[in-house]
Coordinates of C-alpha atoms and ligand atoms in Angstrom, one line a residue:
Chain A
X296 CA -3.5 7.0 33.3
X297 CA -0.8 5.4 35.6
X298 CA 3.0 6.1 35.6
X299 CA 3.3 4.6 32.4
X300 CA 1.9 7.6 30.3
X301 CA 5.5 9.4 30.6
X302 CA 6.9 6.8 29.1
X303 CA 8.0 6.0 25.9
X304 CA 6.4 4.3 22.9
X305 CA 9.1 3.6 19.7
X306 CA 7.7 3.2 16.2
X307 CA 9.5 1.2 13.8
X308 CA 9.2 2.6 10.4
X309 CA 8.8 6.1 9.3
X310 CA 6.1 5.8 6.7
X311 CA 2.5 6.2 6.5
X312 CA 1.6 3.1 9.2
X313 CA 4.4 5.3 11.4
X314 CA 3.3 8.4 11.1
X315 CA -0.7 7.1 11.6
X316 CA 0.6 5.2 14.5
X317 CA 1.9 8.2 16.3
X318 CA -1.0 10.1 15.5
X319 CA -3.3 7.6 16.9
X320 CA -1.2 6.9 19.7
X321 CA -2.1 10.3 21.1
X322 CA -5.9 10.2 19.8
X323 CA -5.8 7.3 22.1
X324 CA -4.9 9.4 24.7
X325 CA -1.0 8.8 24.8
X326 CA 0.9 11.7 26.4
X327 CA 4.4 10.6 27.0
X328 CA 6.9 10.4 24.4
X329 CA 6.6 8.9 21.0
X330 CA 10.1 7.9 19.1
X331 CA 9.5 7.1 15.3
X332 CA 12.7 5.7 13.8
X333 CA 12.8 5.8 9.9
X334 CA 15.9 4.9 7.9
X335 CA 14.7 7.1 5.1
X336 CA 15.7 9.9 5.2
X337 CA 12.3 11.9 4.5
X338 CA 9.6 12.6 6.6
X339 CA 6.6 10.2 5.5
X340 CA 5.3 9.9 2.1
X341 CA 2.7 8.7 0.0
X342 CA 3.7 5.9 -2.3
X343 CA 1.1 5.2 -4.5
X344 CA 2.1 7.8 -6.9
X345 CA 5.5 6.6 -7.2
X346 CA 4.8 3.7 -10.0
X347 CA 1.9 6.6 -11.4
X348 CA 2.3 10.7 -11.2
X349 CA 6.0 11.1 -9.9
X350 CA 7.0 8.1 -12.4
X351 CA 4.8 10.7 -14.8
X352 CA 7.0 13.5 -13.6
X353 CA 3.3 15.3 -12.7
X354 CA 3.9 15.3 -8.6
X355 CA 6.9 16.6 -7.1
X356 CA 8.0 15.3 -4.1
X357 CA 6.3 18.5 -2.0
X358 CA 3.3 16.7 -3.1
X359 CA 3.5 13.5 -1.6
X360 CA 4.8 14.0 1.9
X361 CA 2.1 13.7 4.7
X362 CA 0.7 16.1 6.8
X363 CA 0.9 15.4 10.3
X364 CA -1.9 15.9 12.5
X365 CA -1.9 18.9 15.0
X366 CA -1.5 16.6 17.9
X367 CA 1.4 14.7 17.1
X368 CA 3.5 18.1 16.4
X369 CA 5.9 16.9 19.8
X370 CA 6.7 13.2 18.2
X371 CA 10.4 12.9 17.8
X372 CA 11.6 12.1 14.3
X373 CA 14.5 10.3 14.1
X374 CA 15.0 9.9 10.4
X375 CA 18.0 8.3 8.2
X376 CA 18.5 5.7 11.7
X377 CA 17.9 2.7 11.0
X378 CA 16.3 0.0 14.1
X379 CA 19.0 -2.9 13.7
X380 CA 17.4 -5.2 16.1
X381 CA 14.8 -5.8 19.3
X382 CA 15.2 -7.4 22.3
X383 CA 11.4 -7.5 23.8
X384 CA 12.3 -9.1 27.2
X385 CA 14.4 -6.3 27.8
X386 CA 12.2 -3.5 25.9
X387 CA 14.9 -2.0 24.0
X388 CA 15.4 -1.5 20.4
X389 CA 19.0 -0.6 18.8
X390 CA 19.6 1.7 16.5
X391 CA 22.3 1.7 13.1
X392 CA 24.4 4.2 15.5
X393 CA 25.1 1.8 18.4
X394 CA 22.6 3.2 20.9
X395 CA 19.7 1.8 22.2
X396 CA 16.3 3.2 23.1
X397 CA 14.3 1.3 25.7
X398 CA 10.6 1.5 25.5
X399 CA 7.0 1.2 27.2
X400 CA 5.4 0.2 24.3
X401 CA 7.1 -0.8 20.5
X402 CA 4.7 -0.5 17.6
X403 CA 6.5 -2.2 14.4
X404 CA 6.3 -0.1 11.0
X405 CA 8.8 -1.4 8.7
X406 CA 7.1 -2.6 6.0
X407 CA 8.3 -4.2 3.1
X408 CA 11.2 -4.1 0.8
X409 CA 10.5 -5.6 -3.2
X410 CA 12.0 -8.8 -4.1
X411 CA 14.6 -9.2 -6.2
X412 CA 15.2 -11.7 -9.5
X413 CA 18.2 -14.1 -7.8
X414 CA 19.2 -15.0 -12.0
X415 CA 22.6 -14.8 -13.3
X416 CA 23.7 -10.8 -15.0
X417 CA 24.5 -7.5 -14.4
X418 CA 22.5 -5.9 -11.9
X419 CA 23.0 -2.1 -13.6
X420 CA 20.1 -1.2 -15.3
X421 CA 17.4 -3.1 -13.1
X422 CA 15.1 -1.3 -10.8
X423 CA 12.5 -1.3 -8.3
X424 CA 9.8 1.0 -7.0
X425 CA 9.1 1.3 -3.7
X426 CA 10.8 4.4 -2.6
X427 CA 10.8 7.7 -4.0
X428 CA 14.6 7.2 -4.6
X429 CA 13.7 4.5 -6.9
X430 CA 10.4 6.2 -8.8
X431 CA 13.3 9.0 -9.4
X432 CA 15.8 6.8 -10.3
X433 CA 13.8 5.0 -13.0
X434 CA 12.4 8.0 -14.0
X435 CA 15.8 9.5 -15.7
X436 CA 15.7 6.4 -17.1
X437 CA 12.2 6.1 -19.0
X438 CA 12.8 9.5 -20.4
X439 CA 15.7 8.8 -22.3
X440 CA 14.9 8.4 -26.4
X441 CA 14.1 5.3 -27.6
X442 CA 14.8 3.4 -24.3
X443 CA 13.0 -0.5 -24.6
X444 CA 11.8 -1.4 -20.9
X445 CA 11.0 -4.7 -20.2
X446 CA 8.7 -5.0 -16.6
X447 CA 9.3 -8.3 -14.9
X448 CA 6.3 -9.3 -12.7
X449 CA 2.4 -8.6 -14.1
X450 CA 1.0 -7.3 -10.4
X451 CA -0.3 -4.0 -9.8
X452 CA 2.9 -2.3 -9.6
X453 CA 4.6 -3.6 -12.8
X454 CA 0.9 -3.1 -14.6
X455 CA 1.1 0.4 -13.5
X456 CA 4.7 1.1 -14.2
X457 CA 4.0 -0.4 -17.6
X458 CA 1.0 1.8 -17.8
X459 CA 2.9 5.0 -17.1
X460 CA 6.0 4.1 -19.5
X461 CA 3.5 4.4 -22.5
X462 CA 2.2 7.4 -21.2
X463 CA 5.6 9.0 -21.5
X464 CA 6.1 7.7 -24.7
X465 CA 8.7 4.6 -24.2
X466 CA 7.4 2.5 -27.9
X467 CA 8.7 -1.0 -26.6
X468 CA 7.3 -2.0 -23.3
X469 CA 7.2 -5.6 -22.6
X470 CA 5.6 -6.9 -19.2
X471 CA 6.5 -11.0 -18.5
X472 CA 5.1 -13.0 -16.0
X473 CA 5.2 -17.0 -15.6
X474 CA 1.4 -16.1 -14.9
X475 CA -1.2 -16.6 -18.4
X476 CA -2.5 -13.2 -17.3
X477 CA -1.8 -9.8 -15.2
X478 CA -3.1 -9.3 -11.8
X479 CA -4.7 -12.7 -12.4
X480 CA -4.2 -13.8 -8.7
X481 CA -5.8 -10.8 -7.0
X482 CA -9.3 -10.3 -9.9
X483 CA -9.1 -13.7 -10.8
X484 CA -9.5 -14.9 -14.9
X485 CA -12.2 -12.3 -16.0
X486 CA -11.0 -9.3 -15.2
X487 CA -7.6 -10.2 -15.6
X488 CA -8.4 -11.2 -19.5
X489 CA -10.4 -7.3 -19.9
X490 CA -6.9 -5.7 -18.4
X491 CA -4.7 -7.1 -20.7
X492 CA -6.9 -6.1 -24.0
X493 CA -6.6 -3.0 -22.3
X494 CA -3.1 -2.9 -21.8
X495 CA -2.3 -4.3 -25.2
X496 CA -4.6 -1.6 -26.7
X497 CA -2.4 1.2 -25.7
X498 CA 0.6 -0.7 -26.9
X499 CA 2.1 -2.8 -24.1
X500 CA 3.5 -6.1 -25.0
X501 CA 2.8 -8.7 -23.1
X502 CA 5.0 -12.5 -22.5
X503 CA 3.2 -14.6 -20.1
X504 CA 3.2 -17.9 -19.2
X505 CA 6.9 -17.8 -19.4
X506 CA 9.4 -17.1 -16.6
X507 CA 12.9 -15.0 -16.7
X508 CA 16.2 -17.2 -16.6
X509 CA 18.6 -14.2 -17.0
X510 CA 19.6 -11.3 -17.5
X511 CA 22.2 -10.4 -20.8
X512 CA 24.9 -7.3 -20.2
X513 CA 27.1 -5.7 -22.2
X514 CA 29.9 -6.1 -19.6
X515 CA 31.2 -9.5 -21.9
X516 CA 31.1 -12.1 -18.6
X517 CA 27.9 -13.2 -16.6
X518 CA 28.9 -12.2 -13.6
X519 CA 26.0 -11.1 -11.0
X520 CA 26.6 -7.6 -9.9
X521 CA 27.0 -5.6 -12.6
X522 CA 30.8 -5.6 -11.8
X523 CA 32.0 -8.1 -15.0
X524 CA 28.3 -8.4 -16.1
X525 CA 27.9 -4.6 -17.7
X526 CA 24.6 -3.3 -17.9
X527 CA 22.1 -5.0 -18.7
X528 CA 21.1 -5.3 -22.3
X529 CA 18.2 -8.0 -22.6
X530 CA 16.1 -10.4 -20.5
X531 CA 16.6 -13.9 -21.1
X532 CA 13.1 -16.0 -20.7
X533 CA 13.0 -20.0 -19.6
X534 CA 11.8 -20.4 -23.2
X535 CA 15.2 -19.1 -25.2
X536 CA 13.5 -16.3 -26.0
X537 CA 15.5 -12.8 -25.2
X538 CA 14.0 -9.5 -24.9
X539 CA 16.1 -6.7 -25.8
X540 CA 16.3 -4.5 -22.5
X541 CA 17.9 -1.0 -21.8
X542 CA 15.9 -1.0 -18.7
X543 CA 14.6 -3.6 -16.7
X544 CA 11.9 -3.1 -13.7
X545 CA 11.8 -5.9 -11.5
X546 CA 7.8 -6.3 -10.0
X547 CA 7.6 -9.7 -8.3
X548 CA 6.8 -9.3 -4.6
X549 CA 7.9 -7.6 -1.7
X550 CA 9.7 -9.1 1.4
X551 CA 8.8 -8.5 4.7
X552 CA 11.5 -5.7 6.6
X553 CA 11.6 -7.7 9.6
X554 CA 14.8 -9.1 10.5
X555 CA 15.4 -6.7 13.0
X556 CA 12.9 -8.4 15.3
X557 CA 15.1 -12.3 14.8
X558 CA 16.2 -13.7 18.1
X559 CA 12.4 -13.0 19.9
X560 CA 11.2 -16.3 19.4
X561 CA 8.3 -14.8 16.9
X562 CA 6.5 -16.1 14.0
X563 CA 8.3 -14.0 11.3
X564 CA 7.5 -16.4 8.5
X565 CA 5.5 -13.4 6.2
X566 CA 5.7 -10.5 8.3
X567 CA 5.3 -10.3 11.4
X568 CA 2.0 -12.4 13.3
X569 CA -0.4 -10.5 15.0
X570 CA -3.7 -11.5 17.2
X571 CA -7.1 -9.9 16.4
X572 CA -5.6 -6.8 18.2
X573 CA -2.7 -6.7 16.2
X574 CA -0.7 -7.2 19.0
X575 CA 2.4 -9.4 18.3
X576 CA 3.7 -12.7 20.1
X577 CA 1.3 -12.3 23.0
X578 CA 2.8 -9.1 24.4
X579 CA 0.5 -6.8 24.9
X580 CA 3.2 -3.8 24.7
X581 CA 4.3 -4.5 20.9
X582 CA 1.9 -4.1 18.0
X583 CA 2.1 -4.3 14.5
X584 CA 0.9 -2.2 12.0
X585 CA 0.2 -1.6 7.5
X586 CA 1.7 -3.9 5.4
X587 CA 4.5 -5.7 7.7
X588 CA 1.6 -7.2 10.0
X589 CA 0.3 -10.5 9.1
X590 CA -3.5 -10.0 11.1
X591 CA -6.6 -12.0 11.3
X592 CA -9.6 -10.4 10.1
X593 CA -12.9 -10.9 12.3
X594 CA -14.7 -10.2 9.2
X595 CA -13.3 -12.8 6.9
X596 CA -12.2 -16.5 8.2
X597 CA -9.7 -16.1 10.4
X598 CA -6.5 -17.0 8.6
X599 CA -4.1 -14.1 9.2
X600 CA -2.9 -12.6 6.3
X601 CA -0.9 -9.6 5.6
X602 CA -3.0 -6.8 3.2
X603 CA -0.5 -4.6 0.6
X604 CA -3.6 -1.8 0.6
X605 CA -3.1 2.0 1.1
X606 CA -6.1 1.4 3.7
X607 CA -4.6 -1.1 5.9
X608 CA -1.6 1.7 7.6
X609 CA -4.6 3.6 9.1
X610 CA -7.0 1.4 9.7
X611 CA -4.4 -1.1 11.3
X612 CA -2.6 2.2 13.3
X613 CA -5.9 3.0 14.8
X614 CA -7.1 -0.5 16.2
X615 CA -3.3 -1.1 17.7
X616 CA -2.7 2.1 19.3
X617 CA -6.3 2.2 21.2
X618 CA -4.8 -1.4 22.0
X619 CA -1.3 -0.6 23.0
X620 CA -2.3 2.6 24.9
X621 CA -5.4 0.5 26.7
X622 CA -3.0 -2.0 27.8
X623 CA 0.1 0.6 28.9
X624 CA -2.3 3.1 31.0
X625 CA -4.0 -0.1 32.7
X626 CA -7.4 0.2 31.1
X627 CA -7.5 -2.5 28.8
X628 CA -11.3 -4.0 28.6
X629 CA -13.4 -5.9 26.2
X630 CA -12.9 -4.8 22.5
X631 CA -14.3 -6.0 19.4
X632 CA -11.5 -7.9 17.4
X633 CA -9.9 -5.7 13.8
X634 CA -12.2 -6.5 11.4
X635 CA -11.3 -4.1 7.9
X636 CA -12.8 -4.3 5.1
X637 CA -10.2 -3.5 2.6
X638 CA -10.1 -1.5 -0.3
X639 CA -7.7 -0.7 -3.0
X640 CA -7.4 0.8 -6.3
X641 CA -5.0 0.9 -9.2
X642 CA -4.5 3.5 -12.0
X643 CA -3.4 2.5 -15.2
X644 CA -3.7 4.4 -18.3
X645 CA -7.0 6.1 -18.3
X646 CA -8.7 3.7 -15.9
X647 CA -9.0 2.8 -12.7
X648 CA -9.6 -0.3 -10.6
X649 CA -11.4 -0.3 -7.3
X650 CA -11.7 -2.5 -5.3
X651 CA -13.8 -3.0 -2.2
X652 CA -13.6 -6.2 0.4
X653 CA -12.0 -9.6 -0.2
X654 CA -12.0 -10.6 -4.1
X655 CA -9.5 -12.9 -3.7
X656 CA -11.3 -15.5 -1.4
X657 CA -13.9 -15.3 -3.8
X658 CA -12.2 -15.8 -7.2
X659 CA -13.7 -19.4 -8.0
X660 CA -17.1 -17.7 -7.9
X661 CA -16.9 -14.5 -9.8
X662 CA -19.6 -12.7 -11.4
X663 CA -20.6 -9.7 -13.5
X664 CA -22.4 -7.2 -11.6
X665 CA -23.1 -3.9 -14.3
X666 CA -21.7 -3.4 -17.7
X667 CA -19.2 -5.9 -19.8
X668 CA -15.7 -6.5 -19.8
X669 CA -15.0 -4.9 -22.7
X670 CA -15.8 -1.4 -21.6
X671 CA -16.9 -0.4 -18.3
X672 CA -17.5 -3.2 -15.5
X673 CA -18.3 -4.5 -12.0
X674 CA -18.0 -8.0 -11.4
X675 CA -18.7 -9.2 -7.9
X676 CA -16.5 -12.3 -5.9
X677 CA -18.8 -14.6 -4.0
X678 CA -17.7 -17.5 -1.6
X679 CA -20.7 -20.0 -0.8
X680 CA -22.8 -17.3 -3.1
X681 CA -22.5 -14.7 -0.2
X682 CA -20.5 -11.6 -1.8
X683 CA -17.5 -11.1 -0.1
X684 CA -15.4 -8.7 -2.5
X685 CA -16.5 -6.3 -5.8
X686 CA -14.3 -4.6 -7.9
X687 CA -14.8 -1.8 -10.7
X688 CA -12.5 -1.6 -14.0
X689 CA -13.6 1.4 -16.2
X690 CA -14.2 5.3 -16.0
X691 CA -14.8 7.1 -12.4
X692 CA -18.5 6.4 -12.3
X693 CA -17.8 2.6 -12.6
X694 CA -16.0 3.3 -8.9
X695 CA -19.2 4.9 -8.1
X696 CA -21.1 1.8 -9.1
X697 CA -18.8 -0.7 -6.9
X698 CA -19.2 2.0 -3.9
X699 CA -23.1 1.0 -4.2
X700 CA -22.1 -2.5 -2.8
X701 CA -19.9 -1.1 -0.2
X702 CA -22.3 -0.7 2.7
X703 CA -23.9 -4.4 1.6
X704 CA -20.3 -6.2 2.1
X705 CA -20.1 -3.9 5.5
X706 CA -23.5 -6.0 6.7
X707 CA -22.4 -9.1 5.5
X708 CA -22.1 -11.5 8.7
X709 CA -18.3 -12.8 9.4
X710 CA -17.5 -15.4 6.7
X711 CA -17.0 -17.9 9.8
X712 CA -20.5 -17.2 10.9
Chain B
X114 CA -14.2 24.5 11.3
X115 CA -13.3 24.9 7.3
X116 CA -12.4 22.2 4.6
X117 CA -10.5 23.3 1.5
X118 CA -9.9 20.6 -0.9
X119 CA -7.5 21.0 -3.3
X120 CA -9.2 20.1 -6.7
X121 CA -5.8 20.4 -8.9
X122 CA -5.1 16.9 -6.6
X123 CA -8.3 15.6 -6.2
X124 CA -8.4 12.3 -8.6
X125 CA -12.8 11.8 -6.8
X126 CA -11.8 8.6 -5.3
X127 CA -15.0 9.0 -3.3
X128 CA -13.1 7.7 -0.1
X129 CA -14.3 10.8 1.5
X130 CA -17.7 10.2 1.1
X131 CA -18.0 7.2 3.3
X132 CA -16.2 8.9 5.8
X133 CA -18.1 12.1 6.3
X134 CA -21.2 11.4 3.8
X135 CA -22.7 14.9 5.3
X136 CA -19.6 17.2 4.2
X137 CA -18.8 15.6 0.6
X138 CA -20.2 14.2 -2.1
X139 CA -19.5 12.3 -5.8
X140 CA -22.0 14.3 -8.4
X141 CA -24.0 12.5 -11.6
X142 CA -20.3 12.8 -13.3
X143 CA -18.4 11.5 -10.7
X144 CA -16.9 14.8 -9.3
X145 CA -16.3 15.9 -6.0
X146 CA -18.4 18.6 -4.3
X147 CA -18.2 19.9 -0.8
X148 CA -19.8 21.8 2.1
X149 CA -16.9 24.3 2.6
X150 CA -17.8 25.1 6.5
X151 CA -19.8 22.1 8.2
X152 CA -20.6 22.5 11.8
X153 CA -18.3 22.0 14.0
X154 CA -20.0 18.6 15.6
X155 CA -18.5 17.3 11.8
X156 CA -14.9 17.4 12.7
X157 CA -14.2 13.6 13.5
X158 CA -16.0 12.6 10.3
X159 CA -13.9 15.1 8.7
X160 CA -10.7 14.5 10.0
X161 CA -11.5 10.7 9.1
X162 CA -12.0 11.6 5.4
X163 CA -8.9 13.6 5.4
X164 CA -6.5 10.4 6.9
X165 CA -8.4 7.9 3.7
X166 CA -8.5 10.7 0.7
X167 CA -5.6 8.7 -1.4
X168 CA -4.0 12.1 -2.5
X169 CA -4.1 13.6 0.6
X170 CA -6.0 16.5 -0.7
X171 CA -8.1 17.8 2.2
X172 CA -7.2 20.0 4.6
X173 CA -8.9 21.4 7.8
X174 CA -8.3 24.6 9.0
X175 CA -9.5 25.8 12.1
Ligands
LIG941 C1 4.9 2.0 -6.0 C2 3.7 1.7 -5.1 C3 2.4 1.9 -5.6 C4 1.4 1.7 -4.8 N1 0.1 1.9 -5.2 C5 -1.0 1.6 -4.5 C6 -2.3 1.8 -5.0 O1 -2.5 2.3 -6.1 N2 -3.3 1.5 -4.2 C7 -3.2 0.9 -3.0 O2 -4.2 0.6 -2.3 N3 -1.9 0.7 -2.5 C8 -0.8 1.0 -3.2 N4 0.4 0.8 -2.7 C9 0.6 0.2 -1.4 C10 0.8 1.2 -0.2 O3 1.6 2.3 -0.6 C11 1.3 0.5 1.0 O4 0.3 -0.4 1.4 C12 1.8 1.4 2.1 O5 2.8 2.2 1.7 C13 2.2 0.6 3.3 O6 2.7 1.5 4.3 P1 3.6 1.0 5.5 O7 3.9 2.2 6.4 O8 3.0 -0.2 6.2 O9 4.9 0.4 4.9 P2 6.1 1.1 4.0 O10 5.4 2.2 3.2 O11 6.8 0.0 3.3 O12 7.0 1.8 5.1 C14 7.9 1.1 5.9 C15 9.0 2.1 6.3 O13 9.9 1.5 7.2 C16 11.2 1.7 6.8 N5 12.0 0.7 7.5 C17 12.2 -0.6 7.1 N6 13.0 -1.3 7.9 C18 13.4 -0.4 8.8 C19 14.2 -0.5 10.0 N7 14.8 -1.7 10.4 N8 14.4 0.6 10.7 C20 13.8 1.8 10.4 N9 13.0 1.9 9.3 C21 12.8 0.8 8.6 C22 11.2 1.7 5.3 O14 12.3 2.2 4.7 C23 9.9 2.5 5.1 O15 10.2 3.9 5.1 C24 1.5 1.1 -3.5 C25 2.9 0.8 -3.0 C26 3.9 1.1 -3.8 C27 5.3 0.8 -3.3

C-alpha cells in the first residue's frame, strides 16, 4: 500500500450498505481510518421486519441491529450527524454540525427516503415505514380497537403492511392503488392476480384502478399540515369515492437521499449514477453503494438501474470497496464489471415470495414453471425465451423449488450477449 | 471455527445454502440443518452465509 492507506475513507449512510461498506473496506485490505456518518441515531439495522415482525410487535429492536464484523471493531461511528453536502474537488464532506471531514475516498450510503402523497389534508394520522421510528410509530397505532387503515400504494411494502394489519386483527383494511393489481409492475399480471385472491382471502380490501385525490380531517378546513386540517379521518379517491380512515400508510415509492451530493456536476436524476464498478461521476475515489446507487449490471443489458433488494447493500459494498481500495493504495488492475443477480423476497400473511434474477425485464413473457396459481407456484420470466428472472409464491418448499433455477439463471450468458 | 444458528430466528430462507452449500442445508420440509463445527478452510463460505441470512441469525464463534 502507498501513503494513502492512513488516510481516511467517509461513508455516507449508517445502514446496512454502510456498515457492509466499512466491513469490506478493510476485507479489501483498508487500514486507515473509516468515518461512517449516519443521521439516525442507531447503530445499523435490518429493515425488512419493520413492515412484518416489529409491525407484529414479534422482534424487538435488539433483534434487528447488525452485528459488525470483528475487523471493523476500530470504524468511527458518528451517528445522529447528518452529511449536509460534498464538495468532491475538494474531498470534503460537511456535516449538520458545521464541520467538515476531508477524505481519501467517499463511499455514498444514504439510501432512500418514501415518498409522500403531495394531495390536499391533514398530515396527522398518515405514516410511512422506512425506519424503525416509523414501524413503532404505526404500530401504537394498528393496535388500537377498532382502528380502519387504509394503505395507499399496492407495492411490496403496503402489501406487507396490509398483510401484517390483519394479522393483528385491524377488520377494515383497504389497500388502493391507480394500478388494476398489487405488485403488478415487479411479477407482472399472473402473479399479481394469485396475490390479490390471496390477500382478499384473509380479508383485505382492495380499490384499484383508482387514484387518491385527498385526504378528509376532522380539523374542519383543508389545510395541508395537519395544523387547520385535523387528523385525518378518510381518503378521498379520484372517483368521489371516500374511504373512512383513522390511519393512513402512505406506500408509493421512495426518493433517492441524495441532495447532499447537488453542486458536483453528477447525474442525480434517480439516485446517484454509477459505472460497472460502482464508482460515481468518473472518480475513482467516490463509490456508491445499496439502494441509492443507480448501477449497470454486466449480467443484464446495461441500462443502470437502481435495485430496492436486501441483497444489493452487500453485494454492491463488496464490488465498490475492492474498487475504491484498488484505486486509493495504487493497485487498481483489470476487474470483471458488477454483475448481481438479485434476489428478493416478501412475506405476507402465511406466504412468501422469492424471487431470484430479473422478473421484471421479462414480464411480457412469463410462464408457469411448477404448481398453479391458486395454491403453490413458480412461474418463470423469459426475454427472447432465455430465462432471465423466477419467482416462488406459496409455502417454504415452493422457495426451494425457485432455488432449483438459481444456478441456471447464474449460467445464463449476459442478456447483451 | 463454530456456527450457532439461532433457530427461534431462523425463517429457512435458504440464502445460506448457496453461500456455504457444505456447512447448511434446506431438508425434504424445508428446514434448516447445519454442520455445527466445519473445518476451518470453511470460514469465508461461512462468513458469506452469515452477511446474506435475511434475519441475521448465524453467528461464528471462534
Ligand atoms: C419496511 C421495509 C421492508 C423491506 N422488506 C424487504 C424484503 O422483505 N425483502 C427485500 O429484499 N428487501 C426489503 N427491503 C429493502 C431493504 O431493506 C433495502 O434494500 C435496504 O435497507 C437498503 O439499504 P441501504 O443501506 O442502501 O439504504 P437505507 O437502509 O435506506 O439506509 C440509508 C441510511 O442513510 C441515512 N441517511 C440518508 N441521508 C443521509 C445524510 N445526508 N447523512 C447521513 N445519513 C443519511 C438514512 O437515514 C439511513 O439510515 C425493505 C425495506 C423497507 C423500508
Amino acid at each position: 500500500m502507498t501513503g494513502t492507506a492512513t488516510g481516511r475513507i467517509v461513508v455516507a449512510g449508517a445502514s446496512m450498505g454502510g456498515l457492509r461498506a466499512a466491513e469490506q473496506l478493510r476485507a479489501a485490505g483498508w487500514t486507515g481510518a473509516v468515518t461512517v456518518v449516519g443521521d439516525e441515531p442507531h447503530m445499523p439495522y435490518n429493515r425488512p421486519p419493520l413492515s412484518k415482525e416489529v409491525l407484529a410487535g414479534k422482534a424487538p429492536f435488539e433483534s434487528l441491529a447488525f452485528t459488525p464484523k470483528a475487523a471493523a471493531a476500530d470504524v468511527e461511528w458518528r451517528l445522529g450527524t447528518k452529511v449536509v453536502a460534498a464538495r468532491l474537488d475538494r474531498r470534503t464532506a460537511t456535516l449538520d454540525d458545521g464541520s467538515s471531514l476531508p477524505y481519501d475516498g467517499l463511499v455514498v450510503a444514504t439510501g432512500m427516503r418514501p415518498r409522500r402523497l403531495r394531495c390536499p389534508g391533514p398530515l396527522t394520522g398518515r405514516h410511512t415505514v422506512r425506519t424503525l421510528a416509523d414501524a413503532q410509530g404505526l404500530r401504537r397505532e394498528l393496535t388500537r380497537p377498532g382502528v380502519r387503515v387504509v394503505v395507499v400504494g399496492a407495492g411490496f411494502i403496503g402489501c406487507e403492511v396490509a398483510a401484517t394489519a390483519v394479522g393483528l386483527g385491524v377488520t377494515e383494511v383497504t389497500v388502493v392503488d391507480p394500478l388494476p393489481l398489487p405488485m403488478v409492475g415487479p411479477l407482472g399480471e399472473l402473479l399479481a392476480r394469485a396475490l390479490l385472491k390471496r390477500h382478499e382471502e384473509r380479508g383485505v380490501r382492495f380499490a384499484l384502478g383508482v387514484g387518491v385525490s385527498g385526504f378528509e380531517g376532522d380539523g374542519g378546513g383543508q389545510g395541508v399540515g395537519g395544523a387547520d386540517g385535523g387528523r385525518v379521518t378518510g381518503v378521498r379517491l379520484a372517483d368521489g369515492r371516500v374511504l373512512p380512515a383513522d390511519v393512513v400508510v402512505e406506500s408509493v415509492g421512495s426518493v433517492a437521499n441524495v441532495e447532499w451530493l447537488d453542486g458536483n456536476e453528477l447525474d442525480l436524476t434517480d439516485g446517484v449514477l454509477t459505472d460497472e464498478h460502482l464508482r460515481v461521476g468518473g472518480r475513482p475515489e467516490v463509490v456508491a453503494v445499496g439502494d441509492v446507487a443507480r448501477f449497470p449490471n454486466a449480467r443484464y443489458d446495461g441500462v443502470p438501474r437502481r435495485v430496492e433488494h436486501w441483497s444489493i447493500p452487500t453485494d454492491t459494498a463488496k464490488h465498490a470497496a475492492k474498487a475504491l481500495v484498488a484505486h486509493l493504495s495504487g493497485t487498481e488492475g483489470e476487474s470483471t464489471p458488477f454483475a448481481p443477480l438479485p434476489t428478493f423476497w416478501s412475506d405476507q400473511h402465511e406466504f412468501r415470495l422469492q424471487s431470484f434474477g430479473a422478473p421484471v425485464l421479462g414480464r411480457d413473457d412469463v410462464r408457469v414453471l411448477d404448481g398453479d396459481p391458486d395454491g403453490d407456484v413458480l412461474v418463470g420470466y423469459h426475454v427472447d425465451g432465455r430465462l432471465v428472472g423466477v419467482v416462488a409464491l406459496g409455502g417454504h418448499t415452493t422457495a426451494m423449488g425457485a432455488a432449483r433455477y438459481r444456478a441456471q439463471l447464474l449460467k445464463q450468458p449476459a442478456l447483451t450477449s | 471455527m463454530k456456527v450457532v444458528v439461532d433457530m427461534n430466528k431462523c425463517q429457512d430462507h435458504g440464502q445460506c445454502v448457496f453461500a456455504a452449500p457444505d456447512v447448511f442445508s434446506l431438508d425434504a420440509d424445508g428446514r434448516l440443518a447445519y454442520a455445527p463445527d466445519p473445518d476451518d478452510a470453511l470460514r469465508d463460505e461461512v462468513e458469506e452465509a452469515a452477511d446474506v441470512c435475511p434475519l441475521q441469525a448465524i453467528r461464528i464463534e471462534d
